[in-house]
Coordinates of C-alpha atoms in Angstrom, one line a residue:
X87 CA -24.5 -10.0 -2.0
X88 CA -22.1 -11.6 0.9
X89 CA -21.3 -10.6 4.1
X90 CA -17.7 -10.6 4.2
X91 CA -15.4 -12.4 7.0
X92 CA -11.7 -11.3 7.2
X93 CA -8.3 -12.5 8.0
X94 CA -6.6 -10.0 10.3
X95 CA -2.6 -10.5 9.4
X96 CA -0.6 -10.0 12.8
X97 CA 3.0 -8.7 11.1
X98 CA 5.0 -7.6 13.6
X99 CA 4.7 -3.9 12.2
X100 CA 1.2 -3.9 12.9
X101 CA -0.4 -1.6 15.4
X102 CA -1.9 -3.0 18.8
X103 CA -5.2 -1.0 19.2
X104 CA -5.8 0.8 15.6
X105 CA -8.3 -2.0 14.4
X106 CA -9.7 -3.4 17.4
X107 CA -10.4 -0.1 17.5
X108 CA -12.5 0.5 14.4
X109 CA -14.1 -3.1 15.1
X110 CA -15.3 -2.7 18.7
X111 CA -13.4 -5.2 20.1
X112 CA -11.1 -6.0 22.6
X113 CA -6.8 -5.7 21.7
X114 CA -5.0 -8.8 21.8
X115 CA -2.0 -7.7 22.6
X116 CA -0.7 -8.6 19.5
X117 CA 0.0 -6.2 16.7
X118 CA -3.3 -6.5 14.3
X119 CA -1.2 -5.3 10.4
X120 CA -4.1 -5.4 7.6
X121 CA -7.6 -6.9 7.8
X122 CA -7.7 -8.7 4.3
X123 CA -11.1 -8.3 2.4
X124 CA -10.8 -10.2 -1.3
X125 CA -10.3 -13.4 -2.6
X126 CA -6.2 -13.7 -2.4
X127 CA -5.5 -17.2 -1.9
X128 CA -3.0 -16.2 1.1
X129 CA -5.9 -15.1 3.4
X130 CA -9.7 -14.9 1.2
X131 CA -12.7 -13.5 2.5
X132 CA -15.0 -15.9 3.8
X133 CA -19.0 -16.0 2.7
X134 CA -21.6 -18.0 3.7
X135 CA -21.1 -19.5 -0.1
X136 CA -17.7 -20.9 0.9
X137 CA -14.0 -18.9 1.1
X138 CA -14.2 -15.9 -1.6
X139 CA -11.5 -17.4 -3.9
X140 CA -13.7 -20.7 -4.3
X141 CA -17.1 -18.9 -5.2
X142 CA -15.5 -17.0 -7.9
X143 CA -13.8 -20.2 -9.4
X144 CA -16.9 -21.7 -9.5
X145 CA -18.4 -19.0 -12.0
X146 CA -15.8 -16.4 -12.9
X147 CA -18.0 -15.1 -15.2
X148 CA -21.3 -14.7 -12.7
X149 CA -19.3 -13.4 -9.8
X150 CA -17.2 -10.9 -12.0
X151 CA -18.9 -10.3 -15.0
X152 CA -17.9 -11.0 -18.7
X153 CA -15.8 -7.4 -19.0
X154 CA -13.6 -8.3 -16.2
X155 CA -13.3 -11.2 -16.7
X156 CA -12.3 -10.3 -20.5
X157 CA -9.9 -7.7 -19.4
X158 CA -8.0 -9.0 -16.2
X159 CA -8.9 -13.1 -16.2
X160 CA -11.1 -15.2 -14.4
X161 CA -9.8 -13.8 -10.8
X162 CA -10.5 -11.0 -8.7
X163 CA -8.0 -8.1 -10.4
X164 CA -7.6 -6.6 -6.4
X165 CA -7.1 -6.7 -2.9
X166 CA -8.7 -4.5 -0.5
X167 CA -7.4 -4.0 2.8
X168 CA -7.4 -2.3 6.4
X169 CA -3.9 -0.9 7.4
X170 CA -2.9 -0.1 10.7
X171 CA 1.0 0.9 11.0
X172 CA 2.4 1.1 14.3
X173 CA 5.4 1.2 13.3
X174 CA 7.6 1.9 9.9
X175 CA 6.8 -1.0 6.9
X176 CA 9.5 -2.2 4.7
X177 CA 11.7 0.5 2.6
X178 CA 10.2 -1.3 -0.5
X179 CA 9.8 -0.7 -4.2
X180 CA 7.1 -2.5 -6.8
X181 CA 8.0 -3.8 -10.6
X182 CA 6.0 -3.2 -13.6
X183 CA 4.4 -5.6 -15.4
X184 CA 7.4 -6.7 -17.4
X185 CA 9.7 -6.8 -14.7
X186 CA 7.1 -8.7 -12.8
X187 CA 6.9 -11.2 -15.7
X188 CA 10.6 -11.6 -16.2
X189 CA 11.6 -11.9 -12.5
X190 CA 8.9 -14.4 -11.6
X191 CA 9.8 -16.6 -15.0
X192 CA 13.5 -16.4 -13.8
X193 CA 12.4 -17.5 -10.3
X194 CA 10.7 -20.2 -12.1
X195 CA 13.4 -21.7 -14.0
X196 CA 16.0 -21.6 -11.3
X197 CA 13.5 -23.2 -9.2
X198 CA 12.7 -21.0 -6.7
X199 CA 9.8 -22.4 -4.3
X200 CA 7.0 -19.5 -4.3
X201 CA 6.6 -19.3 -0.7
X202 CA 10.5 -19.5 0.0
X203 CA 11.7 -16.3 2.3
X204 CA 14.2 -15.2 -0.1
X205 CA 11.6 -15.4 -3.2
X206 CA 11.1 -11.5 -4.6
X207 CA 8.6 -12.5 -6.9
X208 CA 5.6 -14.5 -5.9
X209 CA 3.4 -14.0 -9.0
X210 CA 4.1 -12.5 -12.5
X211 CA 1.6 -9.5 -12.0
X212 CA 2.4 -5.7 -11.1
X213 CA 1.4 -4.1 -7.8
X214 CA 0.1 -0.6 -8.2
X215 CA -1.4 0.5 -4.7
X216 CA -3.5 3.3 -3.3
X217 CA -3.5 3.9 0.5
X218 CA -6.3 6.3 1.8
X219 CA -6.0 7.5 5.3
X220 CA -8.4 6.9 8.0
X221 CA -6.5 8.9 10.8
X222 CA -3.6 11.1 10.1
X223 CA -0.7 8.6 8.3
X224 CA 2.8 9.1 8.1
X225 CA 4.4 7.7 4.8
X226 CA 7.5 8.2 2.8
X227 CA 7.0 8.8 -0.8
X228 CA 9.8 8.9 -3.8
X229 CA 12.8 10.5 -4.2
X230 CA 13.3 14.4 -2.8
X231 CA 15.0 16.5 -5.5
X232 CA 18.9 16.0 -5.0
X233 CA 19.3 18.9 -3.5
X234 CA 16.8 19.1 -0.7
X235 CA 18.5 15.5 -0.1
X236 CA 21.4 16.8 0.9
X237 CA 20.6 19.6 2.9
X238 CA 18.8 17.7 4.8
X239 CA 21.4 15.0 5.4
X240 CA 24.2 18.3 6.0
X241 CA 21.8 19.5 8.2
X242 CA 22.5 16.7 10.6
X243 CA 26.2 17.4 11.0
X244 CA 27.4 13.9 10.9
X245 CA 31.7 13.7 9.5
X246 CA 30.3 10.3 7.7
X247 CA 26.8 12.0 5.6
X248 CA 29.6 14.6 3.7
X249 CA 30.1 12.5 0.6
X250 CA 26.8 11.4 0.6
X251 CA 26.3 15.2 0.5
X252 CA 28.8 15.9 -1.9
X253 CA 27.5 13.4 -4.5
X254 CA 23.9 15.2 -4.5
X255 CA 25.3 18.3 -4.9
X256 CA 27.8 17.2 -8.1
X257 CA 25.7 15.1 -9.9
X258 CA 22.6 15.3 -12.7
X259 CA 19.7 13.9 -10.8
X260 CA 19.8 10.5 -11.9
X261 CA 23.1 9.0 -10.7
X262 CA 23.0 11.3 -7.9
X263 CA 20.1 9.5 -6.5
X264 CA 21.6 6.3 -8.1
X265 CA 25.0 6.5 -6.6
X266 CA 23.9 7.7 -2.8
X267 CA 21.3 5.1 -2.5
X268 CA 23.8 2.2 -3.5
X269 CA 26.6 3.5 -2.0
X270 CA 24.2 3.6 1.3
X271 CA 23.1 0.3 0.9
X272 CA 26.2 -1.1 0.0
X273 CA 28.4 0.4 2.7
X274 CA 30.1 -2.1 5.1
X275 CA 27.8 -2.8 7.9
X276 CA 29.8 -1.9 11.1
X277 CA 30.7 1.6 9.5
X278 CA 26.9 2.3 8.3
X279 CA 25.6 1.4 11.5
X280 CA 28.0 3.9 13.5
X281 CA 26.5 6.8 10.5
X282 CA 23.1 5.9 11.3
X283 CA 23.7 5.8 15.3
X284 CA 25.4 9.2 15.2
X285 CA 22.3 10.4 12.7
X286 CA 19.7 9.1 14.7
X287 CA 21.4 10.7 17.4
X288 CA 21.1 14.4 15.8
X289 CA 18.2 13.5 14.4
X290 CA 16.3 13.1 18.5
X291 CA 18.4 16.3 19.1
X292 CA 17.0 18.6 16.3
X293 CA 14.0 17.0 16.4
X294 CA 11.3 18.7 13.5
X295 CA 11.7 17.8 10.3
X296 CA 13.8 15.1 11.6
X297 CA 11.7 13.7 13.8
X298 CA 10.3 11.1 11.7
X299 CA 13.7 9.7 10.9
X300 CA 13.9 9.3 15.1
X301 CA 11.3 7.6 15.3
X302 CA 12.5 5.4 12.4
X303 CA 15.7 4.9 13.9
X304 CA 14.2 3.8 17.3
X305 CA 12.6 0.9 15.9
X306 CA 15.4 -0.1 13.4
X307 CA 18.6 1.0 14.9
X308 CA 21.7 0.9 12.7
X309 CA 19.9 0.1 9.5
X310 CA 20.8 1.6 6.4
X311 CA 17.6 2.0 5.4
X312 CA 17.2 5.0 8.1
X313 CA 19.5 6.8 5.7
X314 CA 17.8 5.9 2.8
X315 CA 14.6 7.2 3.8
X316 CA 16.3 10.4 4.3
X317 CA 16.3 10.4 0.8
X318 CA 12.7 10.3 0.3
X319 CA 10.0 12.6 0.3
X320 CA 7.9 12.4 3.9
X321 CA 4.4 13.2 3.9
X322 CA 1.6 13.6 6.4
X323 CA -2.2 12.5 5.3
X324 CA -5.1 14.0 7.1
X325 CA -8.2 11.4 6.9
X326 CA -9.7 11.3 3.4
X327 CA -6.4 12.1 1.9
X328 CA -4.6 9.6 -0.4
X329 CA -1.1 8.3 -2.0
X330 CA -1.1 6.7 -5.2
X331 CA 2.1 4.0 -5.4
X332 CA 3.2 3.2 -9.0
X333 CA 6.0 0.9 -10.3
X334 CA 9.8 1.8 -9.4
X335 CA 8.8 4.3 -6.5
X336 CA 10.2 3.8 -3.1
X337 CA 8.0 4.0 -0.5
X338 CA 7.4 3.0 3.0
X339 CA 4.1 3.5 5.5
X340 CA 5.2 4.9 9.0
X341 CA 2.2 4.9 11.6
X342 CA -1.7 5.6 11.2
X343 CA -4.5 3.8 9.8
X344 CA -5.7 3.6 6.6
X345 CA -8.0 2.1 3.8
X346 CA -5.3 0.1 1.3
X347 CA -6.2 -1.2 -2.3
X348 CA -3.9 -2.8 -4.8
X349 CA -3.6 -4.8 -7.6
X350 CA -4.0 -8.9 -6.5
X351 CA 0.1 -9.5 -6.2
X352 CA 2.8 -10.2 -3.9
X353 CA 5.5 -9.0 -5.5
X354 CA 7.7 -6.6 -3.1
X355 CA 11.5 -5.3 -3.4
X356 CA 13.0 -4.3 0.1
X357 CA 15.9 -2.7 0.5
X358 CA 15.6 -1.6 4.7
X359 CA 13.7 -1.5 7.6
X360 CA 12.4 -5.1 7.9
X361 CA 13.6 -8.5 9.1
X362 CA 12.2 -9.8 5.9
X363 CA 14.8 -10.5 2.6
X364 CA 16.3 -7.9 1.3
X365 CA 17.6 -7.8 -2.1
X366 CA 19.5 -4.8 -2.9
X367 CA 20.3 -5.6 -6.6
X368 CA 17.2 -6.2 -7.6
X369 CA 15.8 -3.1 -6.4
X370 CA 18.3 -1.3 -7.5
X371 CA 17.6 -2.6 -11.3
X372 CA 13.6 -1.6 -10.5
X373 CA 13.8 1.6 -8.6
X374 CA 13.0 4.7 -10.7
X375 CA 15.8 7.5 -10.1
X376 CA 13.9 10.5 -10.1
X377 CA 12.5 13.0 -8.5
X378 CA 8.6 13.6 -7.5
X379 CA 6.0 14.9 -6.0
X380 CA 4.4 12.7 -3.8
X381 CA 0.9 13.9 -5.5
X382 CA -1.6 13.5 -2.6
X383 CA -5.0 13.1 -4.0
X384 CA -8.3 14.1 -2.8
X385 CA -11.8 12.9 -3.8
X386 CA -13.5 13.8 -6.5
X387 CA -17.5 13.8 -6.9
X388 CA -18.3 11.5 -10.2
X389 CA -20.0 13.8 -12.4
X390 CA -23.1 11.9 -11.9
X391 CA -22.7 13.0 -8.0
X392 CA -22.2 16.2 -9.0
X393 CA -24.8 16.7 -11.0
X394 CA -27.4 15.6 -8.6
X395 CA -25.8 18.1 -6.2
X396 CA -27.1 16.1 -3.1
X397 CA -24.4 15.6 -0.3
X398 CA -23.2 11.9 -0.1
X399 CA -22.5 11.0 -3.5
X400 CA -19.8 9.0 -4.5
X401 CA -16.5 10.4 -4.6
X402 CA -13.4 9.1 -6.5
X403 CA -10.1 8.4 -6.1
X404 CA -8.6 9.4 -9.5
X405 CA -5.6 6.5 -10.3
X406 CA -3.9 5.7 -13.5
X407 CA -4.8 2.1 -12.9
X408 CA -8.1 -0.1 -14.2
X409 CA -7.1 -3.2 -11.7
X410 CA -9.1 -1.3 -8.9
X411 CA -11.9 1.8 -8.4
X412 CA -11.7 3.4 -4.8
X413 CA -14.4 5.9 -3.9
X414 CA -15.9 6.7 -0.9
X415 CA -19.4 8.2 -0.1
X416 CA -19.7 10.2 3.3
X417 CA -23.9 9.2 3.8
X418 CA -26.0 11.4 5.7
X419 CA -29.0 10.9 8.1
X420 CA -32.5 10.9 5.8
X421 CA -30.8 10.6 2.3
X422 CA -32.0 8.4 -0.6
X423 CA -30.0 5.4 -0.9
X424 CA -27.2 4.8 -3.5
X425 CA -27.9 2.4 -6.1
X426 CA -24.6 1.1 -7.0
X427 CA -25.5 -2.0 -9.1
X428 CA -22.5 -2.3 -11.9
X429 CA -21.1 -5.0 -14.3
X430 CA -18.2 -5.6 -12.3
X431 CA -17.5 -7.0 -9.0
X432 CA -17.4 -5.0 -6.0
X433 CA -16.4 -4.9 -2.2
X434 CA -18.2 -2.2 -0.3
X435 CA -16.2 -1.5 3.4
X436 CA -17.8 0.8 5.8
X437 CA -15.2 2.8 8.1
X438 CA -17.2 5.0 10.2
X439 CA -20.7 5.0 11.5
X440 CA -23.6 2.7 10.5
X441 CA -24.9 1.9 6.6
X442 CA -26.5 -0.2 4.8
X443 CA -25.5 -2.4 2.0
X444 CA -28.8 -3.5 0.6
X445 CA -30.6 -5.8 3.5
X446 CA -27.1 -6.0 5.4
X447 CA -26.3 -3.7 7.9
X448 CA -22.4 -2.8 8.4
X449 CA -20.5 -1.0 11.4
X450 CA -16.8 -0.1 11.4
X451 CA -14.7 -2.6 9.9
X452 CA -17.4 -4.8 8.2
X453 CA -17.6 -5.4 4.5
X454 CA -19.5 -7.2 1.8
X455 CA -18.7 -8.6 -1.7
X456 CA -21.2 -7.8 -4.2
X457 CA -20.9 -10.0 -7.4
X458 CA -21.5 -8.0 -11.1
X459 CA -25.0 -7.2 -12.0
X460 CA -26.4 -7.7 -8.4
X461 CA -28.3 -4.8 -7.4
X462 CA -26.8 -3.0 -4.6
X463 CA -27.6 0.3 -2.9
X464 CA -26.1 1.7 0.4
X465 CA -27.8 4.1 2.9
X466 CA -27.5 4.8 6.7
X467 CA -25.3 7.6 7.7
X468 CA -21.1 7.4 8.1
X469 CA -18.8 6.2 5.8
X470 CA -18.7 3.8 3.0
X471 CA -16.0 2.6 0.6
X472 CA -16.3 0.9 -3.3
X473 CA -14.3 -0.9 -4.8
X474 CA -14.0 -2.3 -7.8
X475 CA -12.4 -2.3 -11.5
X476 CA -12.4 -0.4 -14.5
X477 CA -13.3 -2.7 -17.0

């Protein structure tokens, strides 16, 4: 197995002290996004082999096995990453597979360059994700029913929110959702950013239930996409806890840290809240317009875990995907170690305490890649997390 050596990604989002922090080490001063652990070709893991994304090309097959290689191609099918929000991410929305495909063959043929700013889709794959908190982690997730929408947008008692209100009261749930979020996105400029001043303004007033859309407000004054997260479910993780993001499902990550694993893609729809391009259009054509439930998950013992009834067995993060595995295992002082040896590939991340990975030993914030078929058992005492794919 290899010891792993990340890229730490300095967006401008990115909180100061969260992952300094869990590493030990000293803040920059500079905000410290996501610590990168995989073999994307934007930032790969480095190994004493060579950079991640160059030991697998050498020998797909060795370093991932035959059935995941069979199933997802000769590359490694997900990204695993540290998340440390100090302030709100993108108002953003993922494709499916086919809208993936389409939009990045369109992209293609009008000649698009893939890293150009206003590119929306950087690879033809989708982007299912799973963020696990390490600390308690604001989020936004899908749409709130219509009309809990609107009373909490009347509940402001801003002149400008009343046909916004009106529309989620009148309309079947899907254009109702439909027609407020493009009519918010869509509004002139100068007249959206006087609504969202005046909200913002209630909003730090009322405080409560509305302080999240503050706090939002602070950071990106006068964007519409403070009124558009009004529209979405808010939810509060406590460590452990988890959000599965599907295609068409608008989301957006607050503040906190957290453990993040998606499917190895690029490909992001904004529509608010960031400097970055924003194409309203398009995610308007991939948004789903419905209401949910943001589903929080919680671990799950494997039925091998459970079975053994010992504590520190491994623990699942149920998805609908087969891109990426999480589970965690919470290790305690004197237990037998874990074998984990599998046919797939695997990254093991520890998040708290000290364990062992085999003959490496890892503290907060260190990882290792573990190629298919190599045996690999963990031990020590803290926490540890696995993934890998369902292949």
């Amino acid at each position: 197995m290899d010891r792993l050596t990340n890229t730490v990604r300095p967006y401008a989002w990115g909180s100061t002290t969260a992952i300094p922090e869990l590493l030990g080490t000293e803040p920059t001063g500079e905000p410290q996004a996501e610590m990168w652990m995989g073999a994307h070709p934007g930032a790969p893991s480095r190994t004493e082999r060579g950079p991640l994304d160059e030991v697998i090309d050498e020998d797909p097959a060795r370093e991932l096995g035959p059935r995941a290689v069979a199933k997802f191609g000769p590359r490694l099918p997900f990204l695993l990453k540290i998340l440390a929000a100090g302030a709100p991410l993108s108002l953003q929305v993922h494709p499916n597979r086919e809208e993936a495909a389409d939009g990045y063959e369109d992209e293609q043929r009008r000649g698009v360059p893939v890293d150009a700013p206003h590119r929306n889709y950087k690879d033809a794959n989708h982007k299912p994700e799973l963020i696990c908190a390490l600390t308690p982690f604001d989020g936004l997730c899908g749409f709130r029913a219509p009309d809990d929408a609107a009373e909490l947008l009347s509940g402001l008692g801003v002149d400008s929110l009343v046909p916004y209100v009106d529309l989620l009261h009148a309309k079947p749930e899907e254009s109702a959702l439909r027609e407020v979020l493009t009519a918010v996105l869509t509004a002139d400029p100068d007249d959206m950013a006087k609504t969202v001043a005046a909200a913002a303004a209630a909003a730090e007033r009322i405080g409560g239930v509305y302080a999240p859309y503050a706090a939002i407000a602070r950071d990106y004054p006068g964007d519409p996409g403070v009124i558009a997260a009004m529209l979405l479910n808010h939810v509060r993780l406590q460590p452990g806890e988890a959000l599965f993001l599907g295609a068409g499902v608008p989301h957006a990550y607050l503040d906190g840290l957290g453990v993040e694993i998606m499917a190895n893609s690029d490909n992001v729809l904004r529509c608010g809240l960031t400097p970055k391009h924003v194409d309203v259009p398009e995610l308007l054509r991939i948004v789903r317009f419905e209401a949910t439930d943001p589903g929080v998950l919680r671990p799950v013992a494997t039925p091998a875990a459970a079975a053994a009834g010992t504590p520190g067995g491994e623990e699942v993060y149920d998805t609908p995907t087969d891109e990426f595995r999480l589970s965690r295992f919470v290790l305690t002082e004197g237990a037998a170690a874990h074998d984990l040896t599998a046919g797939t590939p695997q990254i093991l991340l520890c998040t708290a305490g000290t364990a062992r990975a085999g003959d490496i030993a890892l503290s907060p914030g260190q990882s290792v890649f573990v190629p298919a078929g190599e045996k690999a058992e963990v031990s020590g005492t803290g926490t540890v997390f696995r993934a890998t794919v369902v292949a």
